[in-house]
Short mmCIF file of C-alpha atoms in Angstrom, two decimals:
data_model
loop_
_atom_site.label_atom_id
_atom_site.label_comp_id
_atom_site.label_asym_id
_atom_site.label_seq_id
_atom_site.Cartn_x
_atom_site.Cartn_y
_atom_site.Cartn_z
CA MET W 186 57.60 -70.60 -19.85
CA ALA W 187 57.22 -70.08 -16.19
CA LEU W 188 59.16 -66.95 -16.50
CA GLY W 189 56.91 -65.69 -19.30
CA ALA W 190 53.83 -66.52 -17.11
CA LEU W 191 55.37 -64.70 -14.09
CA VAL W 192 56.14 -61.72 -16.24
CA ASN W 193 52.68 -61.80 -17.75
CA LEU W 194 51.19 -61.97 -14.13
CA ALA W 195 53.39 -59.07 -12.98
CA LEU W 196 52.28 -56.93 -16.01
CA CYS W 197 48.58 -57.67 -15.24
CA LEU W 198 49.02 -56.80 -11.66
CA LEU W 199 50.85 -53.54 -12.66
CA CYS W 200 48.14 -52.61 -15.29
CA SER W 201 45.37 -53.35 -12.80
CA SER W 202 47.01 -51.24 -10.17
CA VAL W 203 47.52 -48.40 -12.64
CA GLU W 204 43.90 -48.72 -13.76
CA LEU W 205 42.66 -48.73 -10.09
CA VAL W 206 44.66 -45.69 -9.24
CA THR W 207 43.45 -43.94 -12.38
CA VAL W 208 39.87 -44.66 -11.73
CA LEU W 209 40.25 -43.59 -8.12
CA LEU W 210 41.87 -40.33 -9.23
CA LEU W 211 39.19 -39.60 -11.96
CA ARG W 212 36.35 -40.43 -9.58
CA GLY W 213 37.93 -38.23 -6.92
CA LEU W 214 38.23 -35.36 -9.41
CA ALA W 215 34.60 -35.83 -10.60
CA LEU W 216 33.44 -35.61 -6.89
CA LEU W 217 35.54 -32.51 -6.41
CA ALA W 218 34.00 -30.91 -9.45
CA VAL W 219 30.50 -31.78 -8.13
CA ALA W 220 31.32 -30.34 -4.70
CA VAL W 221 32.64 -27.16 -6.29
CA VAL W 222 29.51 -26.74 -8.40
CA GLN W 223 27.40 -27.26 -5.37
CA LEU W 224 29.40 -24.53 -3.50
CA LEU W 225 29.10 -22.10 -6.34
CA ARG W 226 25.30 -22.63 -6.48
CA LEU W 227 24.67 -21.99 -2.73
CA PRO W 228 25.32 -18.23 -2.91
CA GLY W 229 22.94 -17.99 -5.89
CA GLN W 230 20.22 -19.76 -3.97
CA ALA W 231 20.74 -17.60 -0.87
CA GLY W 232 20.66 -14.40 -3.12
CA ASN W 233 17.44 -15.66 -4.67
CA ALA W 234 15.98 -16.22 -1.26
CA ALA W 235 17.00 -12.76 -0.14
CA LEU W 236 15.40 -11.18 -3.27
CA GLU W 237 12.16 -13.11 -2.57
CA ALA W 238 12.16 -11.83 1.01
CA ALA W 239 12.82 -8.23 -0.12
CA LYS W 240 9.96 -8.54 -2.70
CA GLY W 241 7.58 -9.76 0.00
CA ALA W 242 8.65 -6.86 2.22
CA VAL W 243 8.09 -4.32 -0.55
CA ASP W 244 4.67 -5.88 -1.41
CA ALA W 245 3.63 -5.56 2.20
CA ALA W 246 4.74 -2.05 2.45
CA VAL W 247 2.94 -1.05 -0.75
CA GLU W 248 -0.25 -2.69 0.50
CA LEU W 249 -0.05 -0.91 3.90
CA VAL W 250 0.55 2.51 2.18
CA LEU W 251 -2.50 1.91 -0.23
CA GLY W 252 -4.67 0.78 2.71
CA VAL W 253 -3.80 3.94 4.65
CA ALA W 254 -4.35 6.15 1.61
CA TRP W 255 -7.81 4.42 0.95
CA ASP W 256 -8.81 4.98 4.65
CA VAL W 257 -7.80 8.69 4.40
CA ILE W 258 -9.67 9.20 1.15
CA MET W 259 -12.77 7.45 2.59
CA ALA W 260 -12.57 9.74 5.78
CA VAL W 261 -12.28 12.81 3.66
CA VAL W 262 -15.19 11.94 1.45
CA SER W 263 -17.34 10.86 4.37
CA ALA W 264 -16.51 14.17 6.30
CA PHE W 265 -17.41 16.22 3.11
CA LEU W 266 -20.72 14.41 2.63
CA ASP W 267 -21.57 14.88 6.30
CA PHE W 268 -20.73 18.60 5.94
CA LEU W 269 -22.97 18.95 2.75
CA TRP W 270 -25.73 17.14 4.58
CA SER W 271 -25.57 19.49 7.64
CA VAL W 272 -25.38 22.50 5.38
CA ALA W 273 -28.36 21.44 3.39
CA THR W 274 -30.45 20.73 6.45
CA GLY W 275 -29.43 24.11 8.02
CA THR W 276 -30.26 26.06 4.81
CA ALA W 277 -33.73 24.23 4.58
CA GLU W 278 -34.46 25.22 8.10
CA LEU W 279 -33.35 28.77 7.60
CA THR W 280 -35.50 29.03 4.40
CA ALA W 281 -38.50 27.51 6.11
CA THR W 282 -38.15 30.05 9.01
CA ALA W 283 -37.70 33.04 6.60
CA VAL W 284 -40.71 31.99 4.52
CA THR W 285 -42.84 31.73 7.72
CA GLU W 286 -41.59 35.17 8.78
CA LEU W 287 -42.32 36.66 5.50
CA LEU W 288 -45.87 35.20 5.46
CA GLU W 289 -46.49 36.62 8.89
CA ALA W 290 -45.13 39.94 8.02
CA ALA W 291 -47.09 40.05 4.75
CA ARG W 292 -50.21 39.64 6.83
CA ASP W 293 -49.24 42.44 9.24
CA GLY W 294 -48.16 45.06 6.62
CA GLY W 295 -45.63 45.96 3.97
CA GLU W 296 -43.00 47.69 6.07
CA GLU W 297 -42.73 44.77 8.38
CA ALA W 298 -42.44 42.49 5.09
CA ALA W 299 -39.53 44.72 3.89
CA ASN W 300 -37.82 44.36 7.23
CA ALA W 301 -38.28 40.53 7.24
CA LEU W 302 -37.05 40.31 3.66
CA ALA W 303 -33.99 42.28 4.66
CA ALA W 304 -33.52 40.02 7.61
CA ALA W 305 -33.98 36.95 5.50
CA LEU W 306 -31.41 38.06 3.01
CA GLU W 307 -29.02 38.95 5.73
CA GLY W 308 -29.57 35.43 7.20
CA ALA W 309 -28.96 33.82 3.83
CA VAL W 310 -25.68 35.73 3.53
CA ASP W 311 -24.75 34.62 6.96
CA ALA W 312 -25.61 31.06 6.14
CA ALA W 313 -23.51 31.24 2.92
CA LEU W 314 -20.59 32.60 4.88
CA ALA W 315 -20.94 29.96 7.53
CA MET W 316 -21.16 27.31 4.89
CA ALA W 317 -17.94 28.63 3.24
CA THR W 318 -16.17 28.83 6.59
CA LYS W 319 -17.20 25.29 7.56
CA LEU W 320 -16.03 24.04 4.14
CA VAL W 321 -12.64 25.48 4.62
CA GLU W 322 -12.35 24.24 8.19
CA SER W 323 -13.32 20.82 6.95
CA TYR W 324 -10.82 20.94 4.14
CA VAL W 325 -8.00 22.00 6.54
CA GLY W 326 -9.02 19.29 9.03
CA ALA W 327 -8.92 16.63 6.28
CA LEU W 328 -5.47 17.85 5.11
CA GLY W 329 -4.33 17.65 8.75
CA GLN W 330 -5.45 14.04 8.98
CA VAL W 331 -3.74 13.14 5.76
CA VAL W 332 -0.46 14.62 7.01
CA ASP W 333 -0.81 12.87 10.37
CA ASN W 334 -1.51 9.54 8.70
CA LEU W 335 1.45 9.94 6.44
CA ASN W 336 3.75 10.84 9.30
CA ASN W 337 2.60 7.74 11.28
#
């Protein structure tokens, strides 16, 4: 009977030892699997962070380019409107001067009126040419600013 109890105790110790070793091996394998999954997940997270940083850089670059383009457009429109205003005021002054001269010439005589009319027409042609020249110069200047802003 004592021998049976001793064999029983030895088998219990053997089974418990095998069970403990098995549990330790399985737990170690599980922890190893978790570590491998964590290591495989890190490059994905790093790649995602790099993509987010690149997206932020592209967004900032697009915002900068659109801001510069808007500033250039506003400068061109402002210059064009200033040019039109100066042409309109110059033309109004020229017309007022020509009408005044025509009225004075009409009082003095017909020949002087014809000369004044010819001079007024010549002045109108000169004003139209000056306006066209200023328009072309303004356009070329605006294009130069656009090219300079794009190069910077």
